[in-house]
Coordinates of C-alpha atoms and ligand atoms in Angstrom, one line a residue:
M1 CA 86.9 91.3 68.6
K2 CA 89.2 93.7 66.8
F3 CA 91.1 95.6 69.4
D4 CA 92.0 98.7 67.4
G5 CA 91.3 101.6 69.8
K6 CA 87.9 102.4 68.3
Q7 CA 85.9 99.9 70.3
M8 CA 82.9 101.0 72.4
P9 CA 83.2 99.8 76.0
K10 CA 82.5 96.2 76.7
I11 CA 82.0 95.3 80.3
V12 CA 82.1 91.5 80.9
T13 CA 82.5 91.4 84.6
A14 CA 80.7 93.6 87.1
I15 CA 82.6 96.7 87.8
P16 CA 81.8 97.3 91.5
G17 CA 80.3 100.5 92.5
P18 CA 79.1 102.0 95.8
E19 CA 76.4 99.3 96.0
S20 CA 78.9 96.6 95.4
E21 CA 78.8 93.4 97.4
R22 CA 82.5 93.3 97.5
R23 CA 83.6 95.0 100.7
V24 CA 86.5 97.4 100.8
D25 CA 88.2 95.4 103.5
D26 CA 88.2 92.4 101.2
L27 CA 89.9 94.5 98.7
A28 CA 92.6 95.5 101.1
R29 CA 93.4 91.8 101.6
S30 CA 93.3 90.9 98.0
E31 CA 96.2 90.2 95.6
C32 CA 97.5 93.7 95.0
P33 CA 97.7 95.0 98.6
A34 CA 99.6 98.2 97.7
I35 CA 97.1 99.4 95.2
T36 CA 94.0 98.1 96.9
A37 CA 94.8 99.3 100.4
R38 CA 95.1 102.9 99.0
R39 CA 91.9 102.5 97.1
A40 CA 90.1 101.0 100.1
R41 CA 91.2 103.9 102.3
R42 CA 90.0 106.4 99.8
S43 CA 86.7 104.5 99.4
R44 CA 86.2 104.7 103.1
E45 CA 86.9 108.4 103.1
T46 CA 84.6 109.3 100.1
G47 CA 82.0 106.6 100.3
V48 CA 82.8 105.8 96.6
S49 CA 84.1 102.4 95.7
Q50 CA 87.3 102.4 93.6
D51 CA 88.3 98.9 92.7
P52 CA 91.6 98.9 90.8
I53 CA 91.4 98.1 87.2
V54 CA 94.5 96.1 86.3
W55 CA 95.4 96.8 82.7
R56 CA 96.4 94.1 80.3
R57 CA 96.7 95.9 77.0
A58 CA 95.8 99.3 75.4
K59 CA 95.4 100.6 71.9
G60 CA 94.4 104.0 70.7
A61 CA 91.6 105.1 73.0
N62 CA 90.9 101.6 74.4
V63 CA 92.2 99.9 77.5
E64 CA 91.5 96.2 78.3
D65 CA 91.8 94.9 81.8
V66 CA 92.8 91.5 83.0
D67 CA 89.1 90.4 83.2
G68 CA 88.5 91.3 79.6
N69 CA 86.6 94.5 80.2
V70 CA 87.2 97.1 77.5
F71 CA 87.2 100.8 78.5
V72 CA 87.5 104.1 76.7
D73 CA 90.3 106.0 78.3
L74 CA 89.4 109.6 78.6
T75 CA 92.3 110.3 80.9
G76 CA 95.0 109.6 78.3
A77 CA 96.6 107.8 81.3
F78 CA 97.5 111.0 83.0
A79 CA 97.6 113.0 79.7
V80 CA 100.4 110.9 78.4
A81 CA 98.6 109.1 75.5
G82 CA 97.8 112.1 73.4
L83 CA 98.5 110.1 70.3
G84 CA 96.7 107.2 71.8
H85 CA 98.0 104.0 73.4
G86 CA 100.5 102.0 71.3
H87 CA 100.5 104.3 68.2
P88 CA 102.0 102.2 65.4
K89 CA 104.7 104.7 64.5
I90 CA 105.9 104.9 68.1
V91 CA 105.8 101.1 68.6
E92 CA 107.8 100.8 65.4
A93 CA 110.4 103.3 66.5
A94 CA 110.7 101.5 69.9
Q95 CA 111.1 98.1 68.2
R96 CA 113.7 99.5 65.7
Q97 CA 115.7 101.2 68.4
S98 CA 115.6 98.3 70.9
E99 CA 117.3 96.1 68.3
Q100 CA 120.0 98.7 67.8
L101 CA 120.8 100.3 71.1
I102 CA 118.9 100.4 74.4
H103 CA 121.3 102.2 76.7
A104 CA 124.1 104.6 76.0
M105 CA 126.1 107.0 78.2
G106 CA 123.8 110.0 78.2
D107 CA 126.0 113.0 78.8
V108 CA 129.4 111.4 78.2
Y109 CA 128.9 109.2 75.1
P110 CA 125.3 109.8 74.0
G111 CA 123.3 107.7 71.6
E112 CA 122.4 109.3 68.3
A113 CA 118.7 109.3 69.1
K114 CA 119.4 111.7 71.9
I115 CA 121.0 114.2 69.5
E116 CA 118.1 113.7 67.1
L117 CA 115.5 114.4 69.8
I118 CA 117.3 117.5 71.0
Q119 CA 117.3 118.8 67.4
R120 CA 113.7 118.1 67.0
L121 CA 112.7 119.8 70.3
A122 CA 114.6 122.9 69.1
K123 CA 112.5 122.9 65.9
V124 CA 109.1 122.5 67.5
T125 CA 109.5 124.8 70.5
P126 CA 109.1 128.6 70.2
E127 CA 112.0 130.4 68.6
P128 CA 114.7 131.1 71.1
L129 CA 114.3 127.9 73.1
T130 CA 117.0 125.7 71.7
H131 CA 119.0 124.1 74.5
S132 CA 117.6 121.0 76.4
I133 CA 118.4 119.2 79.5
L134 CA 116.6 115.8 79.3
G135 CA 115.1 114.0 82.2
L136 CA 113.0 111.0 83.1
S137 CA 110.0 112.6 84.8
G138 CA 108.1 115.9 84.9
A139 CA 109.6 116.5 88.3
S140 CA 113.1 116.1 87.0
A141 CA 112.5 118.6 84.2
V142 CA 111.1 121.1 86.8
E143 CA 114.2 120.6 89.0
A144 CA 116.5 121.1 86.0
A145 CA 114.7 124.4 85.2
L146 CA 114.8 125.6 88.8
K147 CA 118.5 124.8 89.2
T148 CA 119.2 126.5 85.9
A149 CA 117.4 129.6 87.1
A150 CA 119.4 129.6 90.3
V151 CA 122.7 129.1 88.5
H152 CA 121.7 131.9 86.0
T153 CA 120.6 134.5 88.5
G154 CA 122.5 133.4 91.6
K155 CA 119.2 133.7 93.5
P156 CA 117.7 130.7 95.3
G157 CA 114.1 131.9 95.4
A158 CA 111.1 131.5 93.1
I159 CA 107.5 132.5 92.8
A160 CA 105.0 129.8 92.2
F161 CA 101.2 129.6 92.2
W162 CA 98.6 128.2 94.6
G163 CA 97.0 125.1 93.0
G164 CA 100.1 124.6 90.8
Y165 CA 101.4 121.0 90.4
H166 CA 105.0 120.6 89.4
G167 CA 105.8 117.1 90.7
L168 CA 106.6 115.7 94.1
S169 CA 110.4 115.3 94.4
Y170 CA 111.9 117.8 96.9
G171 CA 112.8 120.6 94.5
A172 CA 109.6 120.3 92.5
L173 CA 107.5 120.0 95.6
S174 CA 108.8 123.3 96.8
A175 CA 107.0 124.8 93.9
T176 CA 103.9 122.5 94.0
A177 CA 101.0 123.9 96.0
Y178 CA 98.3 121.7 94.7
R179 CA 97.2 120.3 98.1
E180 CA 98.6 121.1 101.5
N181 CA 98.8 117.5 102.6
F182 CA 101.3 116.8 99.8
R183 CA 103.7 119.3 101.4
R184 CA 102.9 119.2 105.1
P185 CA 105.2 116.3 106.2
F186 CA 108.1 117.8 104.3
L187 CA 107.7 121.5 105.0
S188 CA 111.0 121.9 106.9
Q189 CA 112.9 120.2 104.0
L190 CA 111.4 122.4 101.2
N191 CA 113.0 125.5 99.7
G192 CA 111.7 128.2 102.0
A193 CA 112.6 130.8 99.4
V194 CA 109.7 129.7 97.1
H195 CA 106.7 131.9 97.6
H196 CA 103.2 131.1 96.4
I197 CA 100.7 133.6 95.1
P198 CA 97.1 133.1 93.9
F199 CA 96.5 131.8 90.4
P200 CA 94.2 134.2 88.5
D201 CA 91.1 132.0 88.6
T202 CA 88.1 134.0 87.5
F203 CA 85.5 131.5 88.8
R204 CA 86.9 131.8 92.3
P205 CA 88.6 135.2 92.3
P206 CA 91.5 135.7 94.7
F207 CA 92.0 138.3 97.5
G208 CA 88.3 138.1 98.4
M209 CA 87.3 139.9 95.2
S210 CA 83.6 139.8 94.2
R211 CA 82.4 137.1 91.8
D212 CA 81.4 139.7 89.3
V213 CA 84.9 141.1 88.7
S214 CA 86.1 141.0 85.1
P215 CA 89.0 138.7 84.0
D216 CA 91.1 141.9 83.5
E217 CA 90.6 142.9 87.1
V218 CA 91.6 139.5 88.4
S219 CA 94.7 139.5 86.1
H220 CA 95.6 143.0 87.2
A221 CA 95.2 142.2 90.9
V222 CA 97.5 139.2 90.8
L223 CA 100.1 141.0 88.7
S224 CA 100.1 144.0 91.0
H225 CA 100.4 141.7 94.0
L226 CA 103.5 140.1 92.4
R227 CA 105.1 143.5 91.7
Q228 CA 104.5 144.6 95.3
M229 CA 106.1 141.4 96.6
L230 CA 109.1 141.9 94.4
T231 CA 109.6 145.5 95.5
G232 CA 108.5 145.2 99.1
P233 CA 110.6 143.9 102.0
A234 CA 108.2 141.1 103.0
T235 CA 109.6 138.4 100.8
A236 CA 113.1 139.6 100.3
G237 CA 112.3 140.2 96.7
E238 CA 116.0 140.4 95.8
G239 CA 116.3 136.7 96.6
I240 CA 113.8 135.7 93.9
G241 CA 115.3 134.5 90.6
A242 CA 112.4 132.8 88.9
V243 CA 108.7 132.5 88.3
I244 CA 107.3 129.1 87.5
I245 CA 103.7 128.7 86.2
E246 CA 101.6 126.2 84.3
P247 CA 100.1 128.3 81.4
I248 CA 96.9 126.3 82.1
Q249 CA 96.7 124.7 85.5
G250 CA 96.2 120.9 85.0
R251 CA 95.8 119.0 88.2
G252 CA 94.7 122.3 89.8
G253 CA 91.5 122.0 87.7
E254 CA 92.0 122.9 84.0
I255 CA 92.2 126.6 84.9
V256 CA 92.9 129.0 82.0
P257 CA 94.3 132.4 83.2
P258 CA 92.7 135.5 81.8
P259 CA 93.9 136.7 78.3
G260 CA 97.0 138.9 78.8
F261 CA 98.0 137.5 82.1
L262 CA 100.9 135.5 80.8
A263 CA 102.1 138.6 78.8
G264 CA 101.9 140.6 82.1
L265 CA 104.0 138.0 83.8
R266 CA 106.5 138.1 81.0
E267 CA 106.8 141.9 81.4
I268 CA 107.4 141.6 85.2
C269 CA 110.1 139.0 84.6
D270 CA 111.8 141.2 82.1
D271 CA 111.6 144.2 84.5
F272 CA 113.0 142.3 87.4
E273 CA 115.4 140.1 85.4
L274 CA 113.6 136.9 86.6
V275 CA 113.7 133.6 84.7
L276 CA 110.2 132.8 83.5
I277 CA 109.6 129.0 83.5
F278 CA 106.5 127.6 81.9
D279 CA 105.6 124.1 83.1
E280 CA 104.0 122.6 80.0
I281 CA 104.3 119.0 81.2
Y282 CA 100.6 118.6 81.0
T283 CA 99.7 121.1 78.3
G284 CA 102.5 120.3 75.8
F285 CA 102.6 118.4 72.6
G286 CA 99.3 119.4 71.1
R287 CA 97.1 118.8 74.1
T288 CA 95.6 122.3 74.1
G289 CA 95.3 122.8 70.3
T290 CA 98.7 124.3 69.7
M291 CA 102.0 122.5 70.0
F292 CA 102.5 124.3 73.3
A293 CA 99.9 126.3 75.3
C294 CA 102.1 129.4 75.4
E295 CA 101.8 129.8 71.6
Y296 CA 98.1 130.6 72.0
E297 CA 99.0 133.9 73.8
E298 CA 102.3 134.3 71.9
V299 CA 104.3 134.5 75.2
T300 CA 107.6 132.7 75.3
P301 CA 109.2 131.7 78.6
D302 CA 113.0 131.5 79.2
I303 CA 112.6 127.8 80.0
L304 CA 109.9 125.4 78.9
C305 CA 109.4 122.2 80.9
V306 CA 107.9 119.2 79.0
G307 CA 107.2 115.6 79.8
K308 CA 104.2 113.3 79.9
A309 CA 103.1 112.9 76.2
M310 CA 106.7 113.6 75.0
G311 CA 107.8 109.9 75.2
G312 CA 104.7 108.3 73.9
G313 CA 104.5 106.3 77.1
F314 CA 108.3 106.1 77.8
P315 CA 109.3 108.2 80.9
L316 CA 110.9 111.2 79.2
S317 CA 111.0 114.9 79.9
A318 CA 113.0 118.0 79.1
A319 CA 113.8 121.6 80.3
I320 CA 114.3 123.6 77.1
G321 CA 115.8 127.0 77.5
R322 CA 117.2 130.1 75.8
E323 CA 120.9 129.6 74.9
E324 CA 122.0 132.5 77.2
V325 CA 120.2 131.1 80.2
M326 CA 121.3 127.5 79.7
A327 CA 124.9 128.6 79.0
S328 CA 125.0 129.7 82.7
W329 CA 126.0 126.2 83.5
G330 CA 129.4 127.0 81.9
L331 CA 131.6 124.6 80.0
S332 CA 131.9 121.1 81.3
S333 CA 135.0 120.5 83.3
G334 CA 134.8 116.8 82.4
E335 CA 132.2 115.9 85.0
A336 CA 128.6 116.9 84.6
V337 CA 127.2 118.6 87.6
H338 CA 123.6 117.9 86.6
T339 CA 123.0 114.5 85.0
S340 CA 121.6 111.1 85.7
T341 CA 122.4 107.5 84.6
F342 CA 119.5 107.1 82.1
L343 CA 119.4 110.6 80.8
G344 CA 118.9 110.6 77.1
N345 CA 118.0 106.9 77.0
P346 CA 118.1 105.9 73.4
L347 CA 114.8 104.0 73.5
G348 CA 112.9 106.9 75.0
C349 CA 114.6 109.4 72.6
A350 CA 113.7 107.3 69.6
M351 CA 110.1 107.2 70.8
G352 CA 110.1 110.9 71.5
C353 CA 111.3 111.6 67.9
A354 CA 108.4 109.5 66.6
V355 CA 106.0 111.4 68.8
I356 CA 107.1 114.8 67.4
D357 CA 107.2 113.6 63.8
T358 CA 103.7 112.1 64.1
L359 CA 102.3 115.3 65.7
V360 CA 103.7 117.4 62.9
E361 CA 103.1 115.1 60.0
E362 CA 99.5 114.4 61.0
D363 CA 98.8 118.0 62.0
W364 CA 97.5 117.0 65.4
P365 CA 97.6 120.4 67.2
A366 CA 95.1 121.9 64.7
R367 CA 92.9 118.8 64.8
V368 CA 92.9 118.9 68.6
A369 CA 91.8 122.6 68.5
R370 CA 88.8 121.7 66.2
R371 CA 87.8 118.6 68.2
G372 CA 88.3 120.5 71.5
E373 CA 85.8 123.1 70.3
Q374 CA 83.2 120.4 69.5
I375 CA 83.6 118.7 72.8
R376 CA 83.5 122.0 74.7
K377 CA 80.2 122.9 73.1
R378 CA 78.7 119.6 74.2
L379 CA 79.9 120.2 77.7
E380 CA 78.5 123.7 77.7
V381 CA 75.1 122.4 76.7
L382 CA 75.3 120.1 79.7
A383 CA 76.4 123.0 81.9
R384 CA 73.3 125.0 80.8
R385 CA 71.1 122.0 81.5
F386 CA 72.4 121.5 85.0
P387 CA 73.3 125.0 86.2
E388 CA 73.1 124.1 89.9
K389 CA 75.6 121.3 89.5
I390 CA 78.0 122.4 86.8
G391 CA 79.6 125.8 87.6
R392 CA 81.9 126.1 84.6
V393 CA 83.4 124.3 81.7
R394 CA 87.1 124.7 82.1
G395 CA 90.2 124.2 79.9
R396 CA 91.2 124.4 76.2
G397 CA 91.7 122.0 73.4
L398 CA 91.4 118.4 74.7
M399 CA 92.3 119.4 78.2
L400 CA 88.8 120.1 79.6
G401 CA 87.0 119.9 82.9
L402 CA 83.6 120.3 84.4
E403 CA 83.7 122.4 87.6
L404 CA 81.1 120.7 89.9
I405 CA 79.4 122.8 92.5
N406 CA 76.9 122.3 95.4
D407 CA 74.8 125.2 94.2
R408 CA 75.1 128.2 91.9
K409 CA 75.1 130.8 94.7
S410 CA 77.9 129.4 96.9
R411 CA 79.9 127.8 94.1
D412 CA 81.1 125.4 96.8
P413 CA 83.2 122.6 95.3
N414 CA 81.2 119.4 94.9
T415 CA 83.8 116.7 95.4
Q416 CA 81.2 114.0 96.1
L417 CA 79.5 114.5 92.8
S418 CA 82.8 114.4 90.9
M419 CA 83.8 111.1 92.6
A420 CA 80.3 109.7 92.0
L421 CA 80.5 110.6 88.3
M422 CA 83.9 109.1 88.0
D423 CA 82.6 105.9 89.5
H424 CA 79.5 105.9 87.3
C425 CA 81.4 106.5 84.1
R426 CA 83.9 103.8 85.0
R427 CA 81.1 101.2 85.5
R428 CA 79.8 102.3 82.1
G429 CA 83.2 101.7 80.6
Y430 CA 84.6 105.3 80.5
L431 CA 87.7 106.2 82.5
V432 CA 87.9 109.8 83.8
L433 CA 89.7 111.4 86.7
P434 CA 89.0 114.2 89.2
S435 CA 91.2 117.3 89.3
G436 CA 91.1 120.6 91.2
R437 CA 92.3 121.3 94.7
H438 CA 89.2 119.6 96.2
G439 CA 88.9 116.9 93.4
Q440 CA 85.8 118.8 92.3
V441 CA 86.5 118.9 88.6
L442 CA 85.7 116.1 86.3
A443 CA 88.8 116.1 84.1
L444 CA 89.1 115.0 80.5
S445 CA 92.5 114.6 78.8
P446 CA 91.7 111.9 76.3
P447 CA 93.7 110.5 73.4
F448 CA 93.2 112.8 70.5
M449 CA 91.5 110.2 68.3
V450 CA 88.5 109.2 70.4
T451 CA 85.8 108.5 67.9
D452 CA 82.4 110.3 67.5
E453 CA 80.7 107.1 68.7
Q454 CA 82.9 106.8 71.8
W455 CA 82.2 110.5 72.7
E456 CA 78.5 110.0 72.2
G457 CA 78.5 107.0 74.5
F458 CA 80.4 109.0 77.1
F459 CA 78.0 111.9 77.0
T460 CA 75.1 109.5 77.4
A461 CA 76.7 108.0 80.4
L462 CA 77.7 111.3 81.9
E463 CA 74.2 112.8 81.5
E464 CA 72.7 109.7 83.1
G465 CA 75.2 110.1 86.0
I466 CA 74.4 113.8 86.6
E467 CA 70.6 113.1 86.3
G468 CA 70.9 110.2 88.7
A469 CA 72.8 112.4 91.2
G470 CA 69.4 114.0 92.1
Ligands
PLP501 C1 102.0 120.4 85.1 C2 102.8 119.3 85.7 N1 104.1 119.4 86.0 C3 104.8 118.4 86.6 C4 104.2 117.2 86.8 C5 105.0 116.1 87.4 O1 105.3 115.1 86.5 P1 105.8 113.7 86.9 O2 104.7 113.0 87.6 O3 106.2 113.0 85.6 O4 107.0 113.9 87.8 C6 102.9 117.0 86.4 C7 102.2 115.7 86.7 O5 101.0 115.5 86.7 C8 102.1 118.0 85.9 O6 100.8 117.9 85.6

């Protein structure tokens, strides 16, 4: 069989589901204890079996596991494979670079691929964002941004949003407020000067507002709350130097803020001289139908954090800022005060250059916008058909989610349905993941080139799953 990324799923071994004969305790004793023990624990908690799928190879939208099962990956492997798995131009760049130079001396004697990548980033990011600090994970880009803001303003504090996900290393975790249990064991070690405020979610409005409020009212309420915090004594507003936000919340559940909210945030940051950080680690590089999500609202941050899709599968990230803000680090005294051994790794940078070139040359952001509209319409048809189960279609471009509810009146999150659908789709050969603070959103962040036939197959499986859920 040709393995070119356009295959329909092919399941050759039984993919265990809740009715599986394989018991979770057997799984915990099997060959991959670290993975399976975690899955087994989760299975016990949710009642849904989650056998690990051990990947052997992946191409385009397809993944093949060690048993020969072929899946269609609608997760983009955590939104990394925007251009698909193993895109030929990225593979070629990696091969060429690995023959030439695999490791250099990042900040001291960089490889030329690092310089090329930084130049390309300056070209594709919104106008005044020109100066990059590279990193190896989303979290490290967020930490670079937060440190830059502290150096620039001399203030240790920041405002972040409930439901936001910025990574799990200590600095990033201070801003992350996706789930309490991620933070609880480390609370005493986190930056206590980071304060969280509600994200303007119009489906579950904050501050006990009525469900019928307009998006403008939600936006206004959150922005007013922030202004009050910054002027009032309660949070020592004078210690706050930055605001960090995902322009569309990703793991929080594909939540798009009301139109004008980001512009309002920009205005507040200008008024209070705060550094505005957009975390576009999830939304960046074409995912939402523009190169970066902030372009949609024409709001430019002071620092933009990117990662995930940036390296085409290689761990790579960047915090890209305005010259004036990044210059706050001052001239090097010979020893970098913020660096790491593998920073600017030539292999990753060459792959990153190939990602940017391919996105631009093949016009992917505009193609994603068109495709995203088609898929959204299909999801909205489903939402109308199952109004008691699907509360809202969320997201933009090819970062979409189905908000699953227990019933229309309460809008209570239906985590069980989302887990059951994930399981059902997996057994039909489609990989999807849950998102949202309760795991109640069925999230789609597929490779951009999923075919019509693959999408049709997924919708058939999804419909069946929802119908079967009773
Ligand atoms: C918006 C956002 N920021 C930061 C991160 C953290 O990235 P990493 O897991 O590469 O550290 C993620 C990861 O999902 C993310 O979605």
